[in-house]
Amino acid sequence: MYFPYVRGRQYELLALRELVINNLLGDYVTPIIEPVKLSPTLVNVMAEFIKFNHPVSIIRNPAVGTFMSDWKGVQEQTKEAGYKQRFSDQYEDSAIIKSLIMQKNAKPLLDFWNKRGVNKADLLVINTDRDYLDLYESAFGAVVPRYALMPDESVFRRKVRHHKVLLDDKFEKQDRNADYQEIDDEFFSDDHLYYEEDGFVGFSDYSVVGNEYLESGFAPYAVAIHIVYFAEDKTLRIRHFVSDSNEDITNPALKFYEAVSKLAKWYYGTDPHPVDMTVGLKIFLQHYEQQSYPGLGTVKKLSLMHHLELMGKYLSGV
């Protein structure tokens, strides 16, 4: 099982929406969403996963963004009140995996769920802070959660023994997009090959986005497209396609065309093709052929879609 961990930013949510409604995730990919705000896009994406009965993990106590303050600050008779009600109603559906991060507010959330009759065996739990491993042990000593995410570190292996999912940030984020020109092709992951023999029931990463969370974006000097592909030894590698006109922030459309032209040259110029076709990759190539610019958010969305569809195909044996 693969559990791609994404934040609930607009482009990430839209990527998941397109994947689920087009049945591109497969049976072995369960996304984890850490909501960053209480938004209509979030509840609409939840509705699509419910409609297609595809499991998705939604973290109820996110550690980043404004979701928690949004939730507490909702005023009656507002559109936000409607989002809150829809979220609450949808959160009870069997397609939504109730999930939490072991952190300061985890115990009151567990106590609340316990009073509501929520079975701990149905939960997905994220352990990344060793200071809360004792709380994890006391909370789940008698009943093991459905999935327990953790890094591959000895202190976590000693405390988390069952239903373990390996969580690791595979994306080597550079300070600037232009820096990817220095390392245009690099190793990404082999967890999909070894997680079972290492005692895990699944593996998780932050896809081609990385764990770092920034509240707001900024106009980049360079545009970078990140495409994962399988090497001959079935390890996963990542290739970076970067624009050339990177002296200032002007003309992002030109920067995108420079980057996507390199992607097209790599794909079409390699025989056999270096990676299986996906919807995300197909749309990138269409933008190249039409010389159109979809916007920076869509560039990130398509790279994410490509990665998750590719993993779904691999795990389904397609």
Short mmCIF file of C-alpha atoms in Angstrom, two decimals:
data_model
loop_
_atom_site.label_atom_id
_atom_site.label_comp_id
_atom_site.label_asym_id
_atom_site.label_seq_id
_atom_site.Cartn_x
_atom_site.Cartn_y
_atom_site.Cartn_z
CA MET A 1 0.00 0.00 0.00
CA TYR A 2 1.18 3.49 -0.88
CA PHE A 3 0.05 6.47 1.21
CA PRO A 4 1.05 9.72 -0.55
CA TYR A 5 1.00 12.48 2.06
CA VAL A 6 -0.22 15.82 0.69
CA ARG A 7 -1.16 19.13 2.22
CA GLY A 8 -4.61 20.44 1.34
CA ARG A 9 -3.44 23.25 -0.91
CA GLN A 10 -5.60 23.98 -3.93
CA TYR A 11 -3.41 22.32 -6.56
CA GLU A 12 -2.89 19.19 -4.44
CA LEU A 13 -6.61 18.80 -3.80
CA LEU A 14 -7.42 19.30 -7.49
CA ALA A 15 -4.81 16.68 -8.43
CA LEU A 16 -6.47 14.15 -6.12
CA ARG A 17 -9.91 15.06 -7.46
CA GLU A 18 -8.91 14.43 -11.07
CA LEU A 19 -7.21 11.17 -10.16
CA VAL A 20 -10.15 9.75 -8.23
CA ILE A 21 -12.91 10.74 -10.65
CA ASN A 22 -10.93 9.21 -13.53
CA ASN A 23 -10.12 6.05 -11.55
CA LEU A 24 -6.37 6.61 -11.87
CA LEU A 25 -5.26 5.81 -8.32
CA GLY A 26 -5.80 2.06 -8.41
CA ASP A 27 -6.63 -0.14 -5.44
CA TYR A 28 -3.33 0.24 -3.60
CA VAL A 29 -2.97 4.02 -3.29
CA THR A 30 -4.62 5.73 -0.31
CA PRO A 31 -3.89 9.47 -0.17
CA ILE A 32 -3.40 11.23 3.15
CA ILE A 33 -4.62 14.83 3.24
CA GLU A 34 -3.44 17.24 5.93
CA PRO A 35 -5.96 20.07 5.47
CA VAL A 36 -4.49 23.57 5.54
CA LYS A 37 -7.83 25.40 5.61
CA LEU A 38 -11.56 24.74 5.77
CA SER A 39 -12.40 25.25 2.11
CA PRO A 40 -15.07 24.29 -0.42
CA THR A 41 -12.41 22.46 -2.45
CA LEU A 42 -11.58 20.25 0.54
CA VAL A 43 -15.17 19.16 1.16
CA ASN A 44 -15.81 18.74 -2.58
CA VAL A 45 -12.79 16.44 -2.89
CA MET A 46 -13.97 14.44 0.12
CA ALA A 47 -17.34 14.09 -1.62
CA GLU A 48 -15.69 12.68 -4.76
CA PHE A 49 -13.76 10.05 -2.79
CA ILE A 50 -17.02 9.06 -1.08
CA LYS A 51 -18.87 8.96 -4.41
CA PHE A 52 -16.29 6.61 -5.93
CA ASN A 53 -15.84 4.71 -2.64
CA HIS A 54 -12.07 5.20 -2.69
CA PRO A 55 -10.42 5.41 0.74
CA VAL A 56 -8.74 8.67 1.70
CA SER A 57 -7.18 9.67 5.00
CA ILE A 58 -8.15 13.09 6.34
CA ILE A 59 -6.14 14.39 9.29
CA ARG A 60 -8.42 15.97 11.87
CA ASN A 61 -5.70 17.83 13.80
CA PRO A 62 -3.36 19.22 11.12
CA ALA A 63 -0.10 20.76 12.25
CA VAL A 64 0.17 23.35 9.47
CA GLY A 65 -2.12 25.94 7.93
CA THR A 66 -5.25 27.55 9.42
CA PHE A 67 -7.69 24.62 9.41
CA MET A 68 -7.91 24.38 13.20
CA SER A 69 -8.44 28.13 13.70
CA ASP A 70 -10.87 28.19 10.75
CA TRP A 71 -12.87 25.41 12.41
CA LYS A 72 -13.05 27.13 15.79
CA GLY A 73 -13.82 30.55 14.29
CA VAL A 74 -16.79 29.53 12.13
CA GLN A 75 -19.78 31.86 12.56
CA GLU A 76 -23.33 30.59 12.24
CA GLN A 77 -25.25 31.25 9.02
CA THR A 78 -22.08 31.69 6.95
CA LYS A 79 -20.78 29.70 4.00
CA GLU A 80 -17.97 28.50 6.26
CA ALA A 81 -20.62 27.01 8.57
CA GLY A 82 -21.85 25.04 5.58
CA TYR A 83 -18.35 23.75 4.84
CA LYS A 84 -17.97 22.73 8.48
CA GLN A 85 -21.26 20.83 8.48
CA ARG A 86 -20.42 19.07 5.21
CA PHE A 87 -16.98 18.14 6.52
CA SER A 88 -18.50 16.73 9.73
CA ASP A 89 -21.13 14.74 7.86
CA GLN A 90 -18.67 13.37 5.30
CA TYR A 91 -16.11 12.54 7.98
CA GLU A 92 -18.46 9.80 9.18
CA ASP A 93 -18.43 8.00 5.82
CA SER A 94 -16.55 4.70 5.62
CA ALA A 95 -14.44 5.97 2.69
CA ILE A 96 -12.92 8.63 4.97
CA ILE A 97 -10.21 7.23 7.25
CA LYS A 98 -10.22 9.22 10.50
CA SER A 99 -6.62 10.28 11.03
CA LEU A 100 -4.56 12.22 13.53
CA ILE A 101 -1.03 13.39 14.21
CA MET A 102 0.44 12.45 17.58
CA GLN A 103 1.04 15.91 18.99
CA LYS A 104 -0.17 18.16 21.80
CA ASN A 105 -3.85 18.12 20.80
CA ALA A 106 -3.99 14.37 20.05
CA LYS A 107 -5.22 13.22 23.46
CA PRO A 108 -8.34 15.44 23.62
CA LEU A 109 -9.18 14.36 20.05
CA LEU A 110 -8.79 10.69 21.01
CA ASP A 111 -10.94 11.26 24.11
CA PHE A 112 -13.60 12.95 21.96
CA TRP A 113 -13.62 10.08 19.47
CA ASN A 114 -13.75 7.56 22.30
CA LYS A 115 -16.89 9.21 23.72
CA ARG A 116 -18.41 9.13 20.22
CA GLY A 117 -17.79 5.40 19.98
CA VAL A 118 -15.10 5.63 17.29
CA ASN A 119 -13.11 2.40 17.10
CA LYS A 120 -9.38 3.00 17.50
CA ALA A 121 -8.78 0.06 15.16
CA ASP A 122 -10.18 2.17 12.30
CA LEU A 123 -7.77 5.10 12.76
CA LEU A 124 -4.67 6.18 10.87
CA VAL A 125 -2.04 7.63 13.20
CA ILE A 126 1.03 9.65 12.26
CA ASN A 127 4.07 9.40 14.54
CA THR A 128 6.85 11.83 13.70
CA ASP A 129 7.60 13.32 17.14
CA ARG A 130 9.34 11.02 19.60
CA ASP A 131 8.02 13.10 22.51
CA TYR A 132 4.53 11.69 21.85
CA LEU A 133 5.48 8.03 21.52
CA ASP A 134 4.55 7.36 25.16
CA LEU A 135 1.10 8.80 24.46
CA TYR A 136 0.87 6.55 21.41
CA GLU A 137 1.78 3.51 23.51
CA SER A 138 -0.78 4.32 26.20
CA ALA A 139 -3.52 5.15 23.71
CA PHE A 140 -2.97 2.13 21.47
CA GLY A 141 -1.65 -0.45 23.92
CA ALA A 142 -4.80 -2.55 23.78
CA VAL A 143 -6.14 -1.69 20.32
CA VAL A 144 -3.80 -1.26 17.36
CA PRO A 145 -4.70 1.45 14.81
CA ARG A 146 -5.47 0.54 11.23
CA TYR A 147 -2.25 2.19 10.07
CA ALA A 148 0.61 3.72 12.06
CA LEU A 149 2.94 5.96 10.07
CA MET A 150 6.47 6.40 11.36
CA PRO A 151 9.99 7.21 10.21
CA ASP A 152 12.52 4.39 9.93
CA GLU A 153 14.27 5.16 13.22
CA SER A 154 15.06 2.82 16.10
CA VAL A 155 13.09 4.71 18.76
CA PHE A 156 9.94 4.49 16.62
CA ARG A 157 10.53 0.82 15.75
CA ARG A 158 10.67 -0.01 19.46
CA LYS A 159 7.40 1.75 20.25
CA VAL A 160 5.35 1.18 17.08
CA ARG A 161 5.21 -2.55 16.38
CA HIS A 162 2.06 -3.27 14.40
CA HIS A 163 0.45 -2.07 11.15
CA LYS A 164 3.51 0.08 10.49
CA VAL A 165 3.73 2.37 7.45
CA LEU A 166 7.14 3.78 6.55
CA LEU A 167 7.06 7.59 6.24
CA ASP A 168 9.97 9.38 4.60
CA ASP A 169 10.50 12.61 2.66
CA LYS A 170 12.04 11.50 -0.63
CA PHE A 171 12.09 14.86 -2.39
CA GLU A 172 15.50 16.57 -2.18
CA LYS A 173 14.25 20.14 -2.20
CA GLN A 174 16.61 22.80 -3.46
CA ASP A 175 16.69 26.40 -2.26
CA ARG A 176 15.90 27.68 -5.75
CA ASN A 177 14.30 26.04 -8.77
CA ALA A 178 17.34 26.98 -10.85
CA ASP A 179 19.48 24.75 -8.60
CA TYR A 180 17.84 21.65 -10.07
CA GLN A 181 19.84 22.29 -13.25
CA GLU A 182 22.91 21.02 -11.39
CA ILE A 183 21.22 17.67 -10.61
CA ASP A 184 18.82 17.07 -13.47
CA ASP A 185 18.42 13.35 -12.68
CA GLU A 186 18.65 11.65 -9.27
CA PHE A 187 17.54 8.70 -7.17
CA PHE A 188 14.10 9.14 -5.59
CA SER A 189 13.02 5.99 -3.73
CA ASP A 190 13.21 2.23 -3.43
CA ASP A 191 10.78 1.87 -0.53
CA HIS A 192 8.24 0.21 -2.83
CA LEU A 193 10.73 -2.65 -3.31
CA TYR A 194 11.69 -3.31 0.30
CA TYR A 195 8.98 -2.05 2.66
CA GLU A 196 7.41 -5.49 3.17
CA GLU A 197 10.62 -7.32 4.01
CA ASP A 198 11.46 -4.45 6.40
CA GLY A 199 8.26 -5.22 8.33
CA PHE A 200 5.97 -2.48 7.04
CA VAL A 201 2.46 -2.87 5.61
CA GLY A 202 2.88 0.20 3.42
CA PHE A 203 5.06 3.18 2.58
CA SER A 204 4.42 6.91 2.50
CA ASP A 205 6.16 10.01 1.18
CA TYR A 206 5.46 13.63 0.29
CA SER A 207 5.57 12.92 -3.45
CA VAL A 208 7.36 15.52 -5.61
CA VAL A 209 6.36 18.36 -3.28
CA GLY A 210 8.33 17.56 -0.13
CA ASN A 211 7.53 17.95 3.55
CA GLU A 212 8.34 21.67 3.78
CA TYR A 213 5.20 23.79 4.06
CA LEU A 214 5.06 27.47 3.12
CA GLU A 215 1.91 29.50 3.77
CA SER A 216 2.18 31.42 0.52
CA GLY A 217 4.03 31.06 -2.75
CA PHE A 218 6.16 33.55 -4.59
CA ALA A 219 7.05 34.26 -8.18
CA PRO A 220 10.05 32.07 -9.02
CA TYR A 221 13.02 33.04 -11.14
CA ALA A 222 12.95 29.58 -12.71
CA VAL A 223 10.22 27.06 -13.54
CA ALA A 224 10.98 23.41 -12.72
CA ILE A 225 8.98 20.33 -13.73
CA HIS A 226 9.62 17.20 -11.64
CA ILE A 227 8.88 13.83 -13.27
CA VAL A 228 9.42 10.47 -11.58
CA TYR A 229 10.15 7.31 -13.58
CA PHE A 230 11.22 3.73 -12.98
CA ALA A 231 14.82 2.79 -13.72
CA GLU A 232 15.72 -0.64 -15.12
CA ASP A 233 16.27 -1.97 -11.58
CA LYS A 234 12.72 -0.80 -10.65
CA THR A 235 13.98 1.90 -8.31
CA LEU A 236 12.22 5.22 -8.68
CA ARG A 237 14.22 8.14 -10.03
CA ILE A 238 13.24 11.77 -10.55
CA ARG A 239 14.16 14.02 -13.45
CA HIS A 240 14.06 17.82 -13.24
CA PHE A 241 13.33 19.97 -16.28
CA VAL A 242 14.27 23.59 -15.66
CA SER A 243 13.82 26.80 -17.63
CA ASP A 244 16.80 28.74 -19.01
CA SER A 245 15.70 32.41 -18.84
CA ASN A 246 16.11 32.64 -15.06
CA GLU A 247 17.55 36.12 -14.58
CA ASP A 248 14.30 37.63 -13.24
CA ILE A 249 10.65 36.77 -12.55
CA THR A 250 9.21 38.07 -15.82
CA ASN A 251 7.47 35.92 -18.44
CA PRO A 252 6.65 32.70 -16.53
CA ALA A 253 4.94 31.38 -19.69
CA LEU A 254 8.26 31.44 -21.54
CA LYS A 255 10.00 29.78 -18.59
CA PHE A 256 7.38 27.03 -18.60
CA TYR A 257 7.77 26.44 -22.33
CA GLU A 258 11.54 26.15 -21.93
CA ALA A 259 11.10 23.56 -19.20
CA VAL A 260 8.34 21.56 -20.90
CA SER A 261 10.34 21.54 -24.16
CA LYS A 262 13.10 19.68 -22.32
CA LEU A 263 10.51 17.23 -20.96
CA ALA A 264 9.17 16.60 -24.48
CA LYS A 265 12.69 16.11 -25.88
CA TRP A 266 13.45 13.57 -23.12
CA TYR A 267 10.19 11.67 -23.62
CA TYR A 268 10.04 11.63 -27.42
CA GLY A 269 13.79 11.38 -27.92
CA THR A 270 14.24 8.19 -25.90
CA ASP A 271 13.45 4.77 -27.42
CA PRO A 272 11.70 3.08 -25.76
CA HIS A 273 9.98 5.93 -23.93
CA PRO A 274 11.62 6.46 -20.52
CA VAL A 275 8.36 6.40 -18.56
CA ASP A 276 4.81 5.06 -18.92
CA MET A 277 2.28 7.56 -20.19
CA THR A 278 0.01 9.06 -17.53
CA VAL A 279 -2.71 11.68 -17.73
CA GLY A 280 -0.46 14.25 -16.04
CA LEU A 281 2.36 13.60 -18.49
CA LYS A 282 -0.05 13.64 -21.43
CA ILE A 283 -1.32 17.10 -20.46
CA PHE A 284 2.25 18.38 -20.10
CA LEU A 285 2.99 17.22 -23.65
CA GLN A 286 -0.21 18.79 -24.93
CA HIS A 287 0.87 22.13 -23.45
CA TYR A 288 4.20 21.70 -25.24
CA GLU A 289 2.52 21.00 -28.58
CA GLN A 290 0.03 23.85 -28.18
CA GLN A 291 2.63 26.20 -26.67
CA SER A 292 0.12 26.99 -23.92
CA TYR A 293 0.81 27.94 -20.31
CA PRO A 294 -1.41 26.45 -17.57
CA GLY A 295 -0.07 28.44 -14.59
CA LEU A 296 2.40 27.44 -11.90
CA GLY A 297 -0.21 25.74 -9.70
CA THR A 298 -1.17 23.44 -12.55
CA VAL A 299 2.50 22.59 -13.19
CA LYS A 300 2.70 21.26 -9.62
CA LYS A 301 -0.69 19.54 -9.97
CA LEU A 302 0.34 17.66 -13.12
CA SER A 303 3.66 16.48 -11.64
CA LEU A 304 1.81 15.19 -8.59
CA MET A 305 -0.85 13.49 -10.73
CA HIS A 306 1.84 11.79 -12.80
CA HIS A 307 3.62 10.39 -9.73
CA LEU A 308 0.49 9.03 -8.05
CA GLU A 309 -0.94 7.48 -11.23
CA LEU A 310 2.44 5.89 -12.00
CA MET A 311 2.59 4.35 -8.51
CA GLY A 312 -0.99 3.14 -8.82
CA LYS A 313 -0.15 1.37 -12.09
CA TYR A 314 3.00 -0.19 -10.62
CA LEU A 315 1.29 -1.51 -7.49
CA SER A 316 -1.67 -2.81 -9.50
CA GLY A 317 0.71 -4.61 -11.87
CA VAL A 318 -0.54 -2.64 -14.89
#
